[in-house]
Short mmCIF file of C-alpha atoms in Angstrom, two decimals:
data_model
loop_
_atom_site.label_atom_id
_atom_site.label_comp_id
_atom_site.label_asym_id
_atom_site.label_seq_id
_atom_site.Cartn_x
_atom_site.Cartn_y
_atom_site.Cartn_z
CA MET E 937 -0.08 -0.03 -0.12
CA ALA E 938 1.79 3.50 -0.93
CA THR E 939 2.67 6.05 1.68
CA PRO E 940 2.32 9.67 0.17
CA SER E 941 4.39 12.30 1.84
CA ASP E 942 2.83 14.63 4.83
CA SER E 943 1.69 17.38 2.00
CA GLU E 944 -0.40 14.54 0.67
CA ALA E 945 -2.23 14.13 3.86
CA GLY E 946 -3.62 17.70 4.07
CA PRO E 947 -2.28 20.46 6.38
CA ASN E 948 -5.58 19.98 8.66
CA PRO E 949 -6.57 16.28 8.46
CA LYS E 950 -10.17 15.55 9.63
CA PRO E 951 -11.05 14.32 13.03
CA VAL E 952 -13.39 11.08 13.46
CA GLU E 953 -16.50 12.98 13.97
CA GLU E 954 -16.27 14.72 10.37
CA LEU E 955 -15.52 11.68 9.11
CA GLU E 956 -18.94 10.07 10.40
CA THR E 957 -20.80 13.48 9.10
CA GLU E 958 -19.44 13.31 5.41
CA SER E 959 -20.06 9.07 5.55
CA ALA E 960 -23.91 10.45 6.27
CA THR E 961 -24.34 12.10 3.07
CA ASN E 962 -24.85 9.04 1.77
CA ASP E 963 -27.92 7.94 3.56
CA GLU E 964 -31.62 8.58 2.47
CA HIS E 965 -32.00 11.79 4.05
CA GLN E 966 -28.86 13.24 2.67
CA GLY E 967 -30.89 16.18 1.19
CA GLU E 968 -32.40 17.31 4.16
CA ASP E 969 -29.27 17.18 6.09
CA GLU E 970 -27.55 19.27 3.63
CA ASP E 971 -30.38 21.88 3.82
CA GLU E 972 -30.25 22.09 7.87
CA ILE E 973 -26.46 22.52 7.27
CA GLU E 974 -26.94 25.72 5.10
CA GLU E 975 -29.57 27.20 7.16
CA GLU E 976 -27.44 26.81 10.29
CA GLU E 977 -24.40 28.38 8.30
CA GLU E 978 -26.49 31.56 7.00
CA GLU E 979 -27.65 31.51 11.34
CA GLU E 980 -24.08 31.84 11.97
CA GLY E 981 -23.01 34.06 9.27
CA ASP E 982 -25.70 36.68 11.45
CA ASP E 983 -24.30 36.66 14.42
CA GLU E 984 -20.38 35.83 14.50
CA GLU E 985 -20.45 35.67 18.38
CA ALA E 986 -23.47 33.50 18.34
CA GLU E 987 -21.03 31.17 16.16
CA GLU E 988 -18.48 31.01 18.76
CA ASP E 989 -21.09 30.23 21.76
CA GLU E 990 -22.77 27.48 19.82
CA THR E 991 -19.10 25.62 18.33
CA PRO E 992 -18.90 23.60 21.45
CA ALA E 993 -22.44 22.25 21.52
CA ALA E 994 -21.99 21.40 17.93
CA GLN E 995 -19.49 19.54 18.32
CA ARG E 996 -20.55 17.81 21.29
CA GLU E 997 -23.52 16.90 18.99
CA ASN E 998 -21.40 15.45 16.37
CA ILE E 999 -19.57 12.98 18.85
CA ASN E 1000 -22.88 12.33 20.28
CA ARG E 1001 -24.20 11.52 16.58
CA LEU E 1002 -21.02 9.86 15.86
CA PHE E 1003 -21.59 7.70 19.25
CA ARG E 1004 -25.12 6.58 18.40
CA ARG E 1005 -24.29 5.62 14.71
CA LEU E 1006 -21.72 3.47 15.74
CA SER E 1007 -23.81 1.78 18.52
CA GLY E 1008 -26.56 1.50 15.80
CA GLY E 1009 -24.81 -0.78 13.43
CA PRO E 1010 -21.80 -1.24 11.28
CA VAL E 1011 -20.84 2.08 9.58
CA ARG E 1012 -19.50 0.87 6.41
CA LEU E 1013 -15.94 2.19 5.62
CA ARG E 1014 -12.49 0.91 4.17
CA VAL E 1015 -8.95 1.82 4.11
CA GLN E 1016 -7.70 3.91 1.08
CA ASP E 1017 -4.07 4.53 2.18
CA ILE E 1018 -1.77 4.19 5.35
CA ILE E 1019 0.18 7.65 5.74
CA ILE E 1020 3.79 7.34 7.81
CA ARG E 1021 5.15 10.57 9.56
CA GLY E 1022 7.99 10.78 12.00
CA ASN E 1023 9.86 8.30 10.92
CA THR E 1024 13.46 9.06 9.65
CA LYS E 1025 15.55 6.11 10.23
CA THR E 1026 12.68 3.27 10.29
CA LYS E 1027 11.66 2.12 7.01
CA ASP E 1028 8.20 2.40 5.95
CA ALA E 1029 8.08 -1.15 4.92
CA LEU E 1030 8.79 -2.17 8.36
CA ILE E 1031 6.06 -0.29 9.76
CA GLU E 1032 3.69 -1.13 6.75
CA ALA E 1033 4.36 -5.07 7.56
CA GLU E 1034 3.12 -4.68 11.46
CA VAL E 1035 0.27 -2.75 10.38
CA LEU E 1036 -1.24 -4.03 7.12
CA ASP E 1037 -2.32 -7.17 8.08
CA ALA E 1038 -4.53 -5.47 10.72
CA PHE E 1039 -6.24 -3.14 8.52
CA ARG E 1040 -6.73 -5.31 5.44
CA SER E 1041 -9.48 -7.26 6.49
CA ALA E 1042 -11.29 -4.05 7.96
CA CYS E 1043 -14.30 -2.95 6.15
CA SER E 1044 -16.47 -0.57 8.99
CA MET E 1045 -15.70 2.10 11.12
CA GLN E 1046 -15.89 -0.53 14.51
CA GLU E 1047 -13.52 -2.79 12.88
CA LEU E 1048 -10.91 0.19 11.97
CA ILE E 1049 -11.12 1.37 15.27
CA GLN E 1050 -10.33 -2.33 17.11
CA ALA E 1051 -7.52 -2.43 14.03
CA ALA E 1052 -5.69 0.89 15.04
CA GLY E 1053 -5.50 -0.21 18.39
CA LEU E 1054 -4.09 -3.52 17.51
CA ALA E 1055 -1.55 -1.79 15.22
CA ASN E 1056 -0.44 0.70 17.60
CA THR E 1057 0.19 -2.01 20.10
CA ARG E 1058 2.36 -3.90 17.75
CA LEU E 1059 4.31 -1.11 17.00
CA ARG E 1060 4.94 -0.31 20.52
CA GLN E 1061 6.23 -3.87 20.72
CA LEU E 1062 9.13 -3.14 18.47
CA ASP E 1063 10.57 -0.95 21.43
CA ILE E 1064 12.02 1.37 18.84
CA PHE E 1065 9.50 4.27 19.28
CA ASP E 1066 9.08 6.44 22.16
CA SER E 1067 5.38 7.14 20.99
CA VAL E 1068 2.62 6.09 18.67
CA SER E 1069 0.13 7.72 17.46
CA ILE E 1070 -2.58 6.62 14.80
CA THR E 1071 -5.46 9.05 13.39
CA LEU E 1072 -8.69 7.72 10.99
CA ASP E 1073 -8.82 10.47 8.48
CA SER E 1074 -11.31 11.21 5.66
CA GLY E 1075 -10.18 9.39 2.48
CA PRO E 1076 -10.60 11.29 -1.04
CA SER E 1077 -13.99 13.22 -1.81
CA GLU E 1078 -14.32 11.54 -5.01
CA LEU E 1079 -13.98 8.27 -2.98
CA PRO E 1080 -16.60 8.37 -0.42
CA GLY E 1081 -16.86 5.43 2.14
CA THR E 1082 -12.99 5.54 2.29
CA ALA E 1083 -10.53 6.68 5.08
CA ASN E 1084 -6.79 7.37 5.34
CA VAL E 1085 -4.64 5.84 8.24
CA VAL E 1086 -2.03 8.24 9.52
CA ILE E 1087 0.36 7.13 11.71
CA ASP E 1088 2.70 9.49 13.65
CA VAL E 1089 5.81 7.97 15.19
CA VAL E 1090 8.54 9.43 17.44
CA GLU E 1091 11.68 7.42 17.20
CA ALA E 1092 13.68 6.79 20.45
CA ARG E 1093 15.91 10.00 21.27
CA ASN E 1094 18.28 7.82 22.81
CA PRO E 1095 19.05 4.29 20.84
CA LEU E 1096 21.61 3.41 23.59
CA THR E 1097 20.54 2.16 26.83
CA GLY E 1098 22.26 0.43 29.37
CA GLU E 1099 21.49 -1.48 32.69
CA PHE E 1100 23.45 -2.15 35.63
CA GLY E 1101 22.59 -3.98 39.24
CA ALA E 1102 23.98 -6.21 41.89
CA TYR E 1103 21.73 -8.98 42.69
CA SER E 1104 21.87 -11.54 45.66
CA LYS E 1105 21.00 -15.59 45.30
CA PRO E 1106 20.22 -16.57 48.89
CA GLU E 1107 19.81 -19.94 48.02
CA ALA E 1108 23.52 -20.22 46.65
CA ARG E 1109 24.67 -18.10 49.29
CA SER E 1110 26.06 -15.79 46.35
CA TRP E 1111 25.93 -12.22 44.83
CA SER E 1112 26.46 -11.35 41.04
CA LEU E 1113 27.03 -8.31 39.28
CA GLU E 1114 25.44 -8.04 36.15
CA GLY E 1115 25.20 -5.27 33.52
CA SER E 1116 23.84 -5.02 29.78
CA LEU E 1117 23.99 -2.42 26.67
CA LYS E 1118 21.44 -1.97 24.33
CA LEU E 1119 21.35 -0.63 21.02
CA LYS E 1120 18.03 -0.09 18.93
CA ASN E 1121 17.16 0.35 14.99
CA LEU E 1122 20.57 0.54 14.03
CA PHE E 1123 19.66 0.08 10.34
CA GLY E 1124 16.22 0.97 10.45
CA TYR E 1125 14.84 -2.29 10.34
CA GLY E 1126 13.71 -2.52 13.83
CA ASP E 1127 16.88 -4.16 14.83
CA ILE E 1128 18.07 -4.73 18.23
CA TRP E 1129 21.87 -5.12 19.15
CA ASP E 1130 22.55 -6.14 22.61
CA ALA E 1131 25.69 -7.06 25.10
CA SER E 1132 25.44 -8.37 28.25
CA GLY E 1133 27.68 -9.75 30.84
CA ALA E 1134 27.57 -11.20 34.64
CA TYR E 1135 30.00 -11.99 37.02
CA GLY E 1136 28.95 -13.86 40.37
CA PHE E 1137 31.41 -14.28 42.92
CA GLY E 1138 32.71 -17.95 43.12
CA GLN E 1139 29.78 -19.44 41.07
CA THR E 1140 28.68 -17.93 37.38
CA SER E 1141 30.14 -15.60 34.74
CA GLU E 1142 28.53 -15.15 31.26
CA ILE E 1143 29.46 -12.65 28.69
CA SER E 1144 26.84 -12.82 25.45
CA ALA E 1145 25.75 -10.69 22.42
CA GLY E 1146 23.06 -11.04 20.21
CA VAL E 1147 20.74 -9.58 17.62
CA SER E 1148 16.94 -9.71 17.06
CA LEU E 1149 14.74 -8.64 13.94
CA PRO E 1150 10.86 -8.48 14.23
CA ARG E 1151 10.75 -9.73 10.61
CA PHE E 1152 13.29 -10.67 7.52
CA LYS E 1153 12.25 -10.35 4.36
CA ALA E 1154 9.27 -12.52 3.48
CA ILE E 1155 9.94 -14.19 6.99
CA SER E 1156 6.88 -12.62 9.32
CA THR E 1157 8.15 -14.11 12.43
CA PRO E 1158 10.91 -12.66 14.58
CA LEU E 1159 14.73 -13.95 14.27
CA MET E 1160 16.62 -13.84 17.14
CA THR E 1161 20.48 -14.48 17.34
CA ARG E 1162 22.65 -14.85 20.32
CA VAL E 1163 26.55 -15.96 21.09
CA SER E 1164 27.23 -16.51 24.37
CA LEU E 1165 30.57 -17.84 26.72
CA LEU E 1166 29.12 -19.02 30.01
CA SER E 1167 31.18 -20.83 33.02
CA GLN E 1168 29.24 -21.92 35.86
CA ASP E 1169 31.04 -23.23 39.00
CA TRP E 1170 28.89 -26.51 40.28
CA LEU E 1171 31.93 -27.66 43.02
CA LYS E 1172 30.24 -27.28 46.04
CA PHE E 1173 27.18 -29.19 44.87
CA SER E 1174 28.32 -31.41 41.94
CA SER E 1175 31.83 -31.38 41.85
CA TYR E 1176 32.62 -30.15 38.58
CA LYS E 1177 32.72 -27.02 36.34
CA GLU E 1178 30.92 -26.19 33.33
CA ARG E 1179 31.91 -24.01 30.58
CA LEU E 1180 29.93 -23.43 27.41
CA LEU E 1181 30.48 -21.46 24.05
CA GLY E 1182 27.06 -21.63 22.34
CA LEU E 1183 25.08 -19.96 19.54
CA SER E 1184 21.51 -19.90 19.82
CA VAL E 1185 18.90 -18.95 16.79
CA GLY E 1186 15.45 -18.17 17.25
CA LEU E 1187 13.49 -19.39 14.22
CA ILE E 1188 9.80 -18.99 15.47
CA SER E 1189 8.26 -16.83 17.84
CA THR E 1190 4.92 -16.04 17.24
CA GLY E 1191 2.15 -15.81 20.11
CA ASN E 1192 2.54 -18.76 22.21
CA HIS E 1193 4.88 -20.85 20.01
CA ASP E 1194 8.72 -20.57 20.17
CA LEU E 1195 11.25 -22.93 18.30
CA ALA E 1196 15.23 -22.19 18.89
CA TYR E 1197 18.06 -24.01 17.46
CA ASN E 1198 21.07 -24.33 20.12
CA LEU E 1199 24.72 -25.46 18.87
CA THR E 1200 26.90 -25.19 21.97
CA TRP E 1201 30.80 -26.61 22.69
CA ARG E 1202 30.57 -27.95 26.34
CA ASN E 1203 33.56 -28.73 28.71
CA LEU E 1204 33.08 -30.23 32.16
CA SER E 1205 36.21 -30.42 34.37
CA ASP E 1206 36.89 -31.00 37.92
CA PRO E 1207 39.84 -29.29 39.28
CA SER E 1208 39.33 -30.31 43.17
CA HIS E 1209 39.83 -34.47 41.64
CA MET E 1210 37.43 -35.47 44.01
CA SER E 1211 34.22 -36.07 41.92
CA SER E 1212 32.55 -39.18 42.02
CA LYS E 1213 32.58 -41.92 39.53
CA THR E 1214 29.15 -40.33 37.76
CA ILE E 1215 30.50 -37.23 37.41
CA ARG E 1216 34.00 -38.51 36.03
CA ARG E 1217 32.16 -40.48 33.34
CA GLN E 1218 30.89 -37.40 31.51
CA LEU E 1219 34.02 -34.99 32.35
CA GLY E 1220 35.75 -33.76 29.01
CA HIS E 1221 34.42 -32.14 25.84
CA SER E 1222 31.13 -32.90 24.27
CA LEU E 1223 28.60 -31.17 21.65
CA LEU E 1224 25.23 -30.19 21.91
CA SER E 1225 23.11 -29.77 19.03
CA SER E 1226 19.11 -29.40 19.49
CA LEU E 1227 15.73 -28.17 18.47
CA LYS E 1228 14.13 -26.76 21.67
CA TYR E 1229 9.97 -25.85 21.14
CA THR E 1230 7.98 -23.98 23.78
CA TYR E 1231 4.15 -23.73 23.72
CA ARG E 1232 3.27 -21.19 26.52
CA ILE E 1233 -0.29 -19.21 27.26
CA ASP E 1234 -0.69 -17.47 30.54
CA HIS E 1235 -3.92 -15.76 31.92
CA ARG E 1236 -3.42 -15.02 35.16
CA ASP E 1237 -4.28 -11.67 36.02
CA SER E 1238 -0.57 -11.27 37.47
CA ASN E 1239 2.85 -12.73 37.76
CA LEU E 1240 4.11 -11.18 40.86
CA ARG E 1241 0.52 -12.18 42.85
CA PRO E 1242 -1.89 -13.91 40.94
CA THR E 1243 -5.22 -14.03 42.15
CA ARG E 1244 -7.55 -15.65 39.06
CA GLY E 1245 -6.50 -17.17 35.75
CA TYR E 1246 -4.48 -20.27 34.54
CA ALA E 1247 -1.23 -20.79 32.87
CA PHE E 1248 0.13 -23.67 30.80
CA LEU E 1249 3.69 -24.21 29.55
CA SER E 1250 5.20 -27.26 27.68
CA THR E 1251 8.79 -27.61 26.42
CA SER E 1252 9.82 -30.43 24.03
CA GLN E 1253 13.77 -30.56 23.63
CA PHE E 1254 15.43 -33.10 21.11
CA GLY E 1255 19.24 -33.33 21.13
CA GLY E 1256 21.57 -35.10 18.93
CA LEU E 1257 21.16 -33.15 15.45
CA GLY E 1258 24.51 -34.53 13.71
CA PRO E 1259 26.95 -37.26 12.87
CA ASP E 1260 29.63 -36.42 15.25
CA SER E 1261 30.01 -39.21 18.10
CA ARG E 1262 30.34 -36.53 20.83
CA ILE E 1263 26.95 -35.15 20.05
CA LEU E 1264 24.78 -35.18 22.98
CA ARG E 1265 21.60 -37.44 22.21
CA PHE E 1266 18.49 -37.01 24.57
CA ILE E 1267 14.99 -36.15 24.33
CA ARG E 1268 13.57 -33.88 27.26
CA GLN E 1269 9.94 -32.86 28.09
CA GLU E 1270 8.45 -30.76 30.36
CA PHE E 1271 5.16 -29.96 31.61
CA ASP E 1272 3.89 -26.86 34.23
CA VAL E 1273 0.49 -26.18 34.88
CA ARG E 1274 -0.68 -23.44 37.33
CA GLY E 1275 -4.36 -22.12 38.34
CA ALA E 1276 -5.64 -19.14 40.49
CA PHE E 1277 -9.03 -18.71 42.09
CA PRO E 1278 -10.04 -15.79 44.43
CA LEU E 1279 -11.78 -16.74 47.76
CA GLY E 1280 -13.83 -13.29 47.85
CA PHE E 1281 -12.59 -11.73 51.49
CA TYR E 1282 -9.21 -9.78 52.08
CA ASN E 1283 -8.20 -10.24 48.59
CA ALA E 1284 -7.46 -13.86 49.29
CA ALA E 1285 -6.84 -16.25 46.69
CA VAL E 1286 -5.70 -19.73 46.27
CA ASN E 1287 -2.98 -20.68 43.99
CA PHE E 1288 -1.90 -24.59 42.97
CA GLY E 1289 0.19 -26.12 40.50
CA VAL E 1290 1.65 -29.16 38.93
CA ALA E 1291 4.98 -29.50 37.10
CA ALA E 1292 6.46 -32.78 35.46
CA GLY E 1293 9.35 -33.74 33.44
CA ALA E 1294 11.29 -36.44 31.86
CA ILE E 1295 14.92 -36.92 29.71
CA MET E 1296 15.99 -40.02 28.43
CA PRO E 1297 18.95 -40.85 26.22
CA TRP E 1298 18.27 -42.20 22.68
CA GLY E 1299 20.75 -43.38 19.90
CA ARG E 1300 22.56 -46.58 19.65
CA GLY E 1301 23.37 -48.30 22.50
CA PHE E 1302 21.03 -45.76 24.80
CA MET E 1303 20.10 -48.91 27.36
CA ASP E 1304 23.77 -48.51 28.47
CA SER E 1305 24.02 -44.91 28.32
CA THR E 1306 22.87 -42.05 30.57
CA SER E 1307 21.46 -38.77 29.92
CA PRO E 1308 23.88 -35.86 30.43
CA LEU E 1309 24.56 -34.12 33.87
CA PRO E 1310 23.45 -30.84 32.74
CA GLU E 1311 20.38 -31.34 31.52
CA ARG E 1312 18.71 -33.81 33.97
CA PHE E 1313 16.15 -32.09 36.93
CA TYR E 1314 17.82 -30.43 39.73
CA MET E 1315 15.10 -29.71 42.66
CA GLY E 1316 15.87 -27.34 45.41
CA GLY E 1317 16.39 -24.13 45.96
CA HIS E 1318 14.18 -20.77 47.38
CA SER E 1319 12.61 -19.63 44.51
CA SER E 1320 9.04 -19.28 44.48
CA PRO E 1321 6.84 -21.62 42.52
CA ILE E 1322 4.39 -19.19 41.71
CA CYS E 1323 6.25 -16.32 39.44
CA SER E 1324 7.36 -17.84 36.56
CA LEU E 1325 6.84 -21.40 34.46
CA GLY E 1326 9.82 -22.87 35.49
CA GLY E 1327 9.02 -26.68 35.42
CA PRO E 1328 9.91 -29.07 38.07
CA THR E 1329 12.33 -27.43 39.91
CA SER E 1330 11.46 -25.23 42.85
CA LEU E 1331 10.96 -26.75 46.71
CA LEU E 1332 11.05 -24.37 49.38
CA GLY E 1333 12.54 -25.00 52.27
CA PHE E 1334 15.57 -27.13 50.43
CA LYS E 1335 18.97 -25.68 49.55
CA LEU E 1336 19.80 -25.45 45.77
CA ARG E 1337 20.23 -28.85 44.22
CA GLY E 1338 19.54 -30.10 47.83
CA VAL E 1339 17.24 -32.74 46.85
CA GLY E 1340 17.42 -36.30 44.53
CA PRO E 1341 19.85 -38.62 43.97
CA THR E 1342 23.48 -38.46 44.84
CA ASP E 1343 26.59 -40.34 44.44
CA GLU E 1344 29.89 -40.51 46.91
CA ARG E 1345 32.68 -38.42 46.04
CA ARG E 1346 36.30 -39.87 45.66
CA ALA E 1347 37.99 -40.55 48.83
CA ILE E 1348 41.28 -38.67 49.69
CA LEU E 1349 44.62 -40.65 50.45
CA THR E 1350 46.39 -38.83 53.10
CA LYS E 1351 49.67 -39.77 54.65
CA HIS E 1352 50.13 -39.32 58.77
CA GLY E 1353 52.40 -40.62 61.53
CA GLU E 1354 55.96 -40.03 62.11
CA ASP E 1355 57.04 -42.08 59.24
CA GLU E 1356 54.38 -40.63 56.58
CA ALA E 1357 56.17 -42.72 53.49
CA THR E 1358 55.34 -45.98 55.15
CA THR E 1359 51.89 -45.22 57.38
CA PRO E 1360 49.27 -44.20 54.94
CA GLY E 1361 46.12 -43.30 55.86
CA ARG E 1362 42.39 -42.58 54.57
CA ILE E 1363 40.14 -40.06 55.44
CA ALA E 1364 36.34 -40.52 54.47
CA SER E 1365 34.92 -39.02 51.35
CA PRO E 1366 33.54 -35.42 51.81
CA GLY E 1367 30.19 -35.85 51.04
CA GLY E 1368 28.09 -37.01 47.95
CA ASP E 1369 27.55 -35.03 44.42
CA ALA E 1370 23.93 -34.45 43.16
CA ILE E 1371 23.75 -35.98 40.05
CA GLY E 1372 20.04 -34.83 39.18
CA GLY E 1373 17.48 -37.34 37.82
CA ASN E 1374 15.55 -38.17 34.75
CA LEU E 1375 11.86 -38.00 36.04
CA ALA E 1376 10.79 -35.22 38.26
CA VAL E 1377 7.25 -34.13 39.59
CA THR E 1378 6.49 -31.37 42.18
CA ALA E 1379 3.20 -29.80 43.05
CA PHE E 1380 2.22 -26.97 45.26
CA ALA E 1381 -0.61 -25.17 46.69
CA ASP E 1382 -0.40 -21.34 48.15
CA LEU E 1383 -3.20 -19.17 50.05
CA SER E 1384 -2.25 -15.48 49.61
CA PHE E 1385 -3.83 -12.90 51.74
CA ASP E 1386 -4.06 -8.83 52.56
CA LEU E 1387 -2.45 -8.17 56.00
CA PRO E 1388 -4.86 -6.16 58.24
CA LEU E 1389 -2.44 -2.72 58.53
CA LYS E 1390 -3.54 -0.22 56.12
CA LEU E 1391 0.07 0.65 54.89
CA PHE E 1392 0.67 -2.80 54.03
CA ARG E 1393 -2.64 -3.35 51.86
CA GLU E 1394 -1.81 -0.17 49.99
CA SER E 1395 1.93 -1.10 49.30
CA GLY E 1396 1.07 -4.81 48.17
CA VAL E 1397 2.74 -6.21 51.10
CA HIS E 1398 0.72 -9.70 52.02
CA GLY E 1399 0.96 -12.66 53.52
CA HIS E 1400 0.72 -16.36 52.31
CA MET E 1401 0.70 -19.98 53.99
CA PHE E 1402 2.09 -22.81 51.41
CA LEU E 1403 2.42 -26.71 51.15
CA ASN E 1404 4.60 -28.05 48.31
CA THR E 1405 5.97 -31.25 47.40
CA GLY E 1406 8.08 -33.35 44.82
CA ASN E 1407 10.44 -35.66 43.99
CA VAL E 1408 13.28 -36.67 41.56
CA VAL E 1409 14.85 -40.12 40.47
CA ASP E 1410 17.43 -41.13 38.84
CA LEU E 1411 15.22 -43.45 36.13
CA THR E 1412 17.93 -44.52 33.48
CA PRO E 1413 16.79 -47.24 31.05
CA ALA E 1414 18.34 -50.22 32.71
CA GLU E 1415 16.68 -49.03 35.78
CA PHE E 1416 13.14 -48.54 34.50
CA LYS E 1417 12.34 -51.94 35.20
CA ASN E 1418 12.72 -51.61 38.69
CA PHE E 1419 10.81 -48.55 38.65
CA SER E 1420 7.56 -48.43 40.91
CA PHE E 1421 4.95 -45.59 41.12
CA ARG E 1422 4.16 -46.86 44.67
CA GLY E 1423 7.97 -46.45 45.88
CA PHE E 1424 7.95 -43.04 43.63
CA LEU E 1425 4.99 -41.74 45.56
CA GLU E 1426 6.65 -43.08 49.00
CA THR E 1427 9.84 -41.08 48.51
CA PHE E 1428 8.19 -37.56 47.88
CA ARG E 1429 9.64 -34.79 50.14
CA SER E 1430 7.51 -32.19 51.22
CA SER E 1431 7.52 -28.65 53.57
CA ALA E 1432 5.10 -26.36 54.67
CA GLY E 1433 5.10 -22.78 55.76
CA PHE E 1434 3.94 -19.33 55.93
CA GLY E 1435 5.38 -15.84 55.46
CA ILE E 1436 5.13 -12.03 54.06
CA ILE E 1437 5.93 -11.34 50.53
CA PHE E 1438 6.98 -7.92 49.02
CA PRO E 1439 6.29 -7.49 45.55
CA THR E 1440 7.86 -4.92 43.85
CA ARG E 1441 8.13 -3.93 40.01
CA PHE E 1442 11.09 -6.25 39.05
CA PHE E 1443 10.86 -9.27 41.49
CA ARG E 1444 8.81 -10.71 44.50
CA MET E 1445 10.76 -10.76 47.90
CA GLU E 1446 9.50 -13.28 50.56
CA ILE E 1447 10.44 -14.04 54.32
CA ASN E 1448 9.36 -17.54 54.69
CA TYR E 1449 9.11 -19.93 57.62
CA CYS E 1450 9.60 -23.27 56.67
CA TYR E 1451 8.87 -26.66 58.14
CA ILE E 1452 10.27 -29.96 56.53
CA LEU E 1453 7.80 -32.34 56.68
CA LYS E 1454 9.61 -35.03 55.13
CA GLN E 1455 13.32 -35.62 53.61
CA LEU E 1456 15.58 -38.73 53.06
CA GLN E 1457 19.24 -39.24 54.16
CA HIS E 1458 20.85 -37.37 51.83
CA ASP E 1459 18.56 -34.37 51.42
CA HIS E 1460 19.72 -31.05 52.36
CA GLY E 1461 16.59 -29.31 54.16
CA LYS E 1462 16.40 -27.26 56.88
CA THR E 1463 13.68 -26.03 59.28
CA GLY E 1464 13.71 -22.13 59.81
CA ILE E 1465 13.40 -18.42 58.33
CA GLN E 1466 14.37 -18.45 54.71
CA PHE E 1467 14.77 -15.70 52.33
CA SER E 1468 13.66 -15.71 48.76
CA PHE E 1469 14.07 -13.42 45.56
CA SER E 1470 11.90 -14.59 42.59
CA THR E 1471 11.90 -12.55 39.22
CA PRO E 1472 8.67 -13.31 36.94
#
């Protein structure tokens, strides 16, 4: 659709009420309306002061007439042209592509108003404009029943933005420094370039850079590409360090569907030389080549404090695309279901959810192989299960990676005594390594309510009581024949508690008292006060 310049739109665009007045001339009483208008013009010419006094009333009458006609039925109207103004860098083709589908099917005033709202939302989601305004102007006089769509945009004054902050992870007892830079609309195609870095004291560091395009040529879905270098220290929990160099390409991202391809070179190392046998078997280099598909719907009224609605997440990952022998071959599936409903008093609401996941190796000799350690399910930590759809991982009251299968670390040999050369000694292995599981299930129930103090209610601070449970097992193909649902249900861990929640714009902070109802021998759970920081 053509995009004329500003001069073609006319110096004084006509408002919506004038558009209605012009379309009314096609009615059966067109002649009568014209006579009335002529009489009004004659009266107004006799007394200019009376004209000024009657102008507001005439405007109100036009607006009321417009609303009456819109409520009476469809007002036939079609788009003649789309006029774009204010874009100095952004390509016209990008803006047209975002709004064209919305206006193409509109054939009435009511549908045009709805299409304008949808187009405004789409343009704002590009995140490259400070403001977007859409006006419906009357079309050419020789083409009755038409309208021009005038789109006024204000491009971002400062295309370069940055963020920096320090963040705490109480469950891991660590701090991290994180920063990011974002450059918007560099080439005028809605492209967003970003670079980020994070340094966690003693645990995690990451450097990454990426670019995203809202659409590329004939491809109408957003495209995203990202390169990252990540280092994670799991020595405290699982006796290994993980380093990854990866490339991620977002193939489809529309509505509720996301499809991405990941190519990652991974290296697992054990500088302490104390890792268990399970960990040592997977040390060294490997290649991850996988497709990941995510389907997500979230109809809850809030991510920080849901009171009604439901949400669902399904994530499927297929690893092993390629002929190389070092490629990790596995199939991973997760489900997460949430629901919330109000109780009708003290703004109380019940939240509940169930999450499950499974991972299995595939390929030649898969019955004798195990799934890769980093892709397994690890349970524990103090993150809230309410905020984000994250699969079967959260279990309040237990430490990070504090639930599930473990393997004894290697014993340390030492020498002691007067003659250390001939009197060898041995000390016990210092704990075990968390090795994750192939099958995991969690469930929770949470009752939130307002606190009696007015200050708390106005600031959003509220209380809650919770009950959560979960289990994770190492279910390899060789051990599947020994698996029983009864034994799986009998080994569920659980905890309960209550606390105060401090919601903010960016995260949800909780001060909880957790009571461990059930844990097994090698689990790391603790009854007492715990702090939690969760992001939606």
